[in-house]
Amino acid sequence: MKDVMIFAHRGSKGTRPENTMAAFMEAEKSGADGIELDVHLTSDGVPVIIHDETLDRTTTSTGRVEKLTLADIKEVDAGVKFSGEYSGERIPTLKEFFDWIYNKNLLINVELKNDVVAYKELEEKVIRLIREYNLEQRTILSSFNHESIRKLKALAPDIERALLFENLPDDYERLLTEAKEAGFHPKAKGLTAEIVSAAKKQGYKVRPWIANKPEDMKRLAEYGVDVIMTDFPALAVATLRQ
Ligand code: G3P
Ligand code: MG
């Protein structure tokens, strides 16, 4: 159980405003092994860290990320809706995040949020930044858009990739066999020991999302998953490392 790694989902989403530097810093402090974050592209082509296609849910403004420039996006507050204590938190760019994390002992899972909007050259831009910061060995790229995963493989075969799944299709084993990727990121809800062992037999690293309750974290660890993604990394460390 102690071998399972802990990835902080959207930073420390349960205790800090998701996908902000405050959340990422808290994830590091909590002792997580890695950080998962979500990336979209601004209208002027800058990868920024936010979960939704719009600003509406998590910030003080509204509108679609793809229609807004980086300057527009930098105006909005991404912390105050979570709590007044975090007022002033901004939407980070991926570059700002890399600038903070590159000299830290943390793994990185960049989720490309291109399953709804087909952001032009999102893959190229993310890869360029990873190379700029020499993060090839510490970064896992994932997406629900498996076409994008194929594109990433062609563009940067040396950077690890993972297939994300919401509801697991019946033929998931065949999909894993055909894709021959390194990572399998299924939804934790509904995951069974059989599914974990089928994926591991194929050589996949299994990293379910998300487990927030100690009993769920322990159950997944017993299944033999490699990583548990959680909104509460400090709780996961306390639960799994004691
Ligand atoms: O990458 C795992 C997980 O983050 C996928 O779902 O909606 O939280 O980005 P979501
Ligand atoms: Mg995500």
Short mmCIF file of C-alpha atoms and ligand atoms in Angstrom, two decimals:
data_model
loop_
_atom_site.label_atom_id
_atom_site.label_comp_id
_atom_site.label_asym_id
_atom_site.label_seq_id
_atom_site.Cartn_x
_atom_site.Cartn_y
_atom_site.Cartn_z
CA MET A 1 0.00 0.00 0.00
CA LYS A 2 2.90 2.34 0.77
CA ASP A 3 4.14 1.99 -2.81
CA VAL A 4 1.13 3.62 -4.39
CA MET A 5 1.83 7.15 -5.54
CA ILE A 6 -0.42 10.11 -4.85
CA PHE A 7 -1.26 12.69 -7.51
CA ALA A 8 -2.97 15.90 -6.44
CA HIS A 9 -6.01 16.34 -8.72
CA ARG A 10 -6.25 19.92 -10.10
CA GLY A 11 -3.73 20.69 -7.36
CA SER A 12 -5.24 20.26 -3.93
CA LYS A 13 -8.77 20.84 -5.26
CA GLY A 14 -10.50 19.89 -2.00
CA THR A 15 -8.67 22.49 0.08
CA ARG A 16 -7.59 25.21 -2.37
CA PRO A 17 -9.09 26.81 -5.52
CA GLU A 18 -8.58 24.20 -8.25
CA ASN A 19 -5.86 24.60 -10.88
CA THR A 20 -4.28 27.66 -9.21
CA MET A 21 -0.74 28.15 -7.95
CA ALA A 22 -2.15 28.12 -4.39
CA ALA A 23 -3.47 24.59 -5.07
CA PHE A 24 -0.21 23.42 -6.63
CA MET A 25 1.90 24.79 -3.76
CA GLU A 26 -0.39 23.10 -1.25
CA ALA A 27 -0.05 19.82 -3.19
CA GLU A 28 3.72 20.03 -2.86
CA LYS A 29 3.47 20.82 0.86
CA SER A 30 1.14 17.87 1.43
CA GLY A 31 3.77 15.41 0.21
CA ALA A 32 2.06 14.35 -3.03
CA ASP A 33 4.23 12.61 -5.63
CA GLY A 34 2.69 14.42 -8.55
CA ILE A 35 0.20 17.01 -9.75
CA GLU A 36 -2.60 16.64 -12.30
CA LEU A 37 -3.81 19.75 -14.11
CA ASP A 38 -6.00 20.68 -17.10
CA VAL A 39 -4.96 22.73 -20.11
CA HIS A 40 -6.92 24.81 -22.66
CA LEU A 41 -5.74 27.33 -25.26
CA THR A 42 -6.48 31.09 -25.29
CA SER A 43 -7.56 32.85 -28.51
CA ASP A 44 -3.96 34.05 -28.91
CA GLY A 45 -2.65 30.51 -28.56
CA VAL A 46 -1.35 30.32 -24.97
CA PRO A 47 -1.82 27.09 -22.95
CA VAL A 48 -3.58 28.03 -19.68
CA ILE A 49 -4.55 25.93 -16.68
CA ILE A 50 -8.28 25.69 -16.10
CA HIS A 51 -10.69 22.76 -16.06
CA ASP A 52 -13.77 24.00 -17.93
CA GLU A 53 -14.11 25.38 -21.47
CA THR A 54 -15.50 28.56 -19.87
CA LEU A 55 -14.53 30.86 -17.01
CA ASP A 56 -18.04 30.73 -15.56
CA ARG A 57 -17.83 28.15 -12.76
CA THR A 58 -14.44 28.89 -11.19
CA THR A 59 -13.78 32.59 -11.80
CA THR A 60 -15.28 36.05 -11.34
CA SER A 61 -15.94 36.36 -15.08
CA THR A 62 -17.66 34.47 -17.89
CA GLY A 63 -16.87 33.47 -21.45
CA ARG A 64 -15.12 30.81 -23.43
CA VAL A 65 -11.35 30.41 -23.00
CA GLU A 66 -10.94 29.87 -26.78
CA LYS A 67 -12.48 33.34 -27.42
CA LEU A 68 -10.39 35.25 -24.86
CA THR A 69 -6.82 36.50 -25.06
CA LEU A 70 -4.26 35.79 -22.35
CA ALA A 71 -4.59 39.45 -21.28
CA ASP A 72 -8.38 39.00 -20.84
CA ILE A 73 -7.84 35.83 -18.87
CA LYS A 74 -5.23 37.36 -16.59
CA GLU A 75 -7.81 39.94 -15.45
CA VAL A 76 -10.09 37.42 -13.78
CA ASP A 77 -9.93 36.11 -10.24
CA ALA A 78 -9.73 32.32 -9.97
CA GLY A 79 -9.56 32.11 -6.18
CA VAL A 80 -12.29 34.18 -4.56
CA LYS A 81 -15.19 31.91 -5.56
CA PHE A 82 -13.55 29.13 -3.55
CA SER A 83 -12.93 31.42 -0.58
CA GLY A 84 -12.22 35.11 0.07
CA GLU A 85 -8.89 34.02 1.50
CA TYR A 86 -7.69 33.22 -2.04
CA SER A 87 -8.86 36.38 -3.74
CA GLY A 88 -6.23 37.51 -6.23
CA GLU A 89 -5.33 34.01 -7.47
CA ARG A 90 -5.02 34.07 -11.26
CA ILE A 91 -5.44 31.43 -13.93
CA PRO A 92 -1.86 30.20 -14.40
CA THR A 93 -0.30 29.65 -17.80
CA LEU A 94 1.33 26.24 -18.31
CA LYS A 95 4.65 28.09 -18.63
CA GLU A 96 4.21 29.73 -15.21
CA PHE A 97 3.46 26.31 -13.72
CA PHE A 98 6.56 24.75 -15.33
CA ASP A 99 8.62 27.69 -14.13
CA TRP A 100 7.58 26.83 -10.57
CA ILE A 101 7.75 23.03 -10.74
CA TYR A 102 10.81 22.38 -12.91
CA ASN A 103 13.25 22.30 -9.97
CA LYS A 104 10.96 20.34 -7.65
CA ASN A 105 10.79 16.63 -7.08
CA LEU A 106 7.27 16.18 -8.45
CA LEU A 107 5.73 14.29 -11.36
CA ILE A 108 3.39 16.13 -13.70
CA ASN A 109 0.22 14.95 -15.42
CA VAL A 110 -0.87 17.46 -18.05
CA GLU A 111 -4.40 16.67 -19.17
CA LEU A 112 -5.12 18.17 -22.57
CA LYS A 113 -8.74 19.34 -22.48
CA ASN A 114 -9.36 18.92 -26.17
CA ASP A 115 -12.29 16.53 -26.09
CA VAL A 116 -14.85 19.34 -26.54
CA VAL A 117 -12.93 22.08 -28.37
CA ALA A 118 -10.39 21.07 -31.03
CA TYR A 119 -7.71 23.59 -30.01
CA LYS A 120 -5.37 24.21 -32.93
CA GLU A 121 -1.85 22.93 -32.20
CA LEU A 122 -2.45 22.45 -28.48
CA GLU A 123 -0.30 19.31 -28.68
CA GLU A 124 2.61 21.12 -30.37
CA LYS A 125 2.53 23.98 -27.88
CA VAL A 126 2.44 21.73 -24.82
CA ILE A 127 5.31 19.60 -26.15
CA ARG A 128 7.38 22.70 -26.92
CA LEU A 129 7.01 23.90 -23.32
CA ILE A 130 7.88 20.47 -21.88
CA ARG A 131 11.07 20.46 -23.96
CA GLU A 132 11.89 24.05 -23.03
CA TYR A 133 11.93 23.05 -19.35
CA ASN A 134 13.50 19.60 -19.92
CA LEU A 135 10.50 17.93 -18.30
CA GLU A 136 10.26 15.00 -20.74
CA GLN A 137 11.07 12.40 -18.06
CA ARG A 138 8.67 13.73 -15.45
CA THR A 139 5.57 14.47 -17.49
CA ILE A 140 2.61 12.28 -18.46
CA LEU A 141 0.29 13.62 -21.15
CA SER A 142 -3.32 12.44 -21.00
CA SER A 143 -6.60 13.15 -22.78
CA PHE A 144 -10.11 11.78 -23.19
CA ASN A 145 -9.50 12.48 -26.90
CA HIS A 146 -7.58 9.41 -28.00
CA GLU A 147 -7.02 10.89 -31.46
CA SER A 148 -4.98 13.59 -29.71
CA ILE A 149 -3.02 10.87 -27.87
CA ARG A 150 -2.12 9.36 -31.27
CA LYS A 151 -1.00 12.78 -32.45
CA LEU A 152 1.16 13.23 -29.33
CA LYS A 153 2.75 9.86 -29.97
CA ALA A 154 3.72 10.89 -33.49
CA LEU A 155 5.01 14.30 -32.37
CA ALA A 156 6.85 13.23 -29.21
CA PRO A 157 7.24 9.47 -28.83
CA ASP A 158 9.62 10.03 -25.90
CA ILE A 159 7.04 11.72 -23.68
CA GLU A 160 4.78 9.34 -21.76
CA ARG A 161 1.09 9.29 -22.67
CA ALA A 162 -2.04 7.94 -21.01
CA LEU A 163 -5.55 7.10 -22.17
CA LEU A 164 -8.26 8.75 -20.11
CA PHE A 165 -11.65 7.10 -19.78
CA GLU A 166 -14.91 8.39 -18.35
CA ASN A 167 -17.18 5.36 -18.65
CA LEU A 168 -15.16 2.32 -19.58
CA PRO A 169 -16.34 0.81 -22.89
CA ASP A 170 -16.94 -2.95 -23.02
CA ASP A 171 -14.02 -3.38 -25.41
CA TYR A 172 -11.53 -1.46 -23.23
CA GLU A 173 -9.06 -4.38 -23.27
CA ARG A 174 -8.93 -4.32 -27.05
CA LEU A 175 -8.49 -0.51 -27.02
CA LEU A 176 -5.58 -0.85 -24.60
CA THR A 177 -3.98 -3.58 -26.72
CA GLU A 178 -4.27 -1.54 -29.90
CA ALA A 179 -3.11 1.76 -28.42
CA LYS A 180 -0.04 0.28 -26.69
CA GLU A 181 0.30 3.35 -24.50
CA ALA A 182 1.94 3.49 -21.08
CA GLY A 183 -0.87 4.80 -18.91
CA PHE A 184 -4.49 3.86 -18.26
CA HIS A 185 -6.45 6.58 -16.40
CA PRO A 186 -9.93 5.20 -15.69
CA LYS A 187 -12.61 6.73 -13.50
CA ALA A 188 -12.21 5.33 -9.98
CA LYS A 189 -15.94 4.82 -9.55
CA GLY A 190 -16.78 1.38 -10.93
CA LEU A 191 -13.16 0.26 -11.16
CA THR A 192 -12.64 -3.37 -10.12
CA ALA A 193 -9.63 -5.50 -9.22
CA GLU A 194 -10.22 -7.44 -12.46
CA ILE A 195 -9.99 -4.33 -14.62
CA VAL A 196 -6.82 -3.19 -12.84
CA SER A 197 -5.20 -6.58 -13.30
CA ALA A 198 -6.22 -6.81 -16.99
CA ALA A 199 -4.59 -3.45 -17.68
CA LYS A 200 -1.48 -4.29 -15.66
CA LYS A 201 -1.11 -7.57 -17.56
CA GLN A 202 -0.80 -5.47 -20.69
CA GLY A 203 1.96 -3.45 -19.04
CA TYR A 204 -0.11 -0.36 -18.31
CA LYS A 205 0.39 1.92 -15.33
CA VAL A 206 -3.04 2.33 -13.75
CA ARG A 207 -3.87 5.75 -12.33
CA PRO A 208 -7.57 6.10 -11.43
CA TRP A 209 -9.26 9.44 -10.71
CA ILE A 210 -10.45 10.26 -8.12
CA ALA A 211 -10.55 8.89 -4.57
CA ASN A 212 -11.33 11.32 -1.77
CA LYS A 213 -12.39 8.99 1.05
CA PRO A 214 -9.84 6.91 3.00
CA GLU A 215 -11.78 3.68 2.35
CA ASP A 216 -11.74 4.30 -1.41
CA MET A 217 -8.03 5.16 -1.36
CA LYS A 218 -7.27 1.92 0.51
CA ARG A 219 -9.45 -0.17 -1.78
CA LEU A 220 -7.71 1.14 -4.90
CA ALA A 221 -4.30 0.61 -3.31
CA GLU A 222 -5.28 -3.00 -2.59
CA TYR A 223 -6.24 -3.45 -6.25
CA GLY A 224 -2.61 -2.64 -7.03
CA VAL A 225 -3.03 0.65 -8.85
CA ASP A 226 0.14 2.66 -9.43
CA VAL A 227 -1.23 6.11 -8.62
CA ILE A 228 -4.28 7.46 -6.83
CA MET A 229 -5.50 10.85 -7.94
CA THR A 230 -7.22 12.79 -5.20
CA ASP A 231 -8.58 16.23 -4.33
CA PHE A 232 -7.18 15.74 -0.82
CA PRO A 233 -3.49 14.84 -1.15
CA ALA A 234 -2.73 15.49 2.55
CA LEU A 235 -5.48 13.04 3.54
CA ALA A 236 -4.17 10.48 1.05
CA VAL A 237 -0.64 10.80 2.45
CA ALA A 238 -1.99 10.33 6.00
CA THR A 239 -4.13 7.36 4.90
CA LEU A 240 -1.67 5.48 2.72
CA ARG A 241 1.71 6.28 4.24
CA GLN A 242 1.11 5.54 7.90
O1 G3P B 1 -7.05 13.44 -15.44
C1 G3P B 1 -7.94 12.85 -14.56
C2 G3P B 1 -9.17 13.67 -14.33
O2 G3P B 1 -8.79 14.99 -14.06
C3 G3P B 1 -10.12 13.64 -15.48
O3 G3P B 1 -11.31 14.30 -15.20
O4 G3P B 1 -12.86 16.18 -15.37
O5 G3P B 1 -11.36 16.04 -13.42
O6 G3P B 1 -10.43 16.60 -15.65
P1 G3P B 1 -11.48 15.85 -14.90
MG MG B 2 -8.27 16.63 -15.28
#
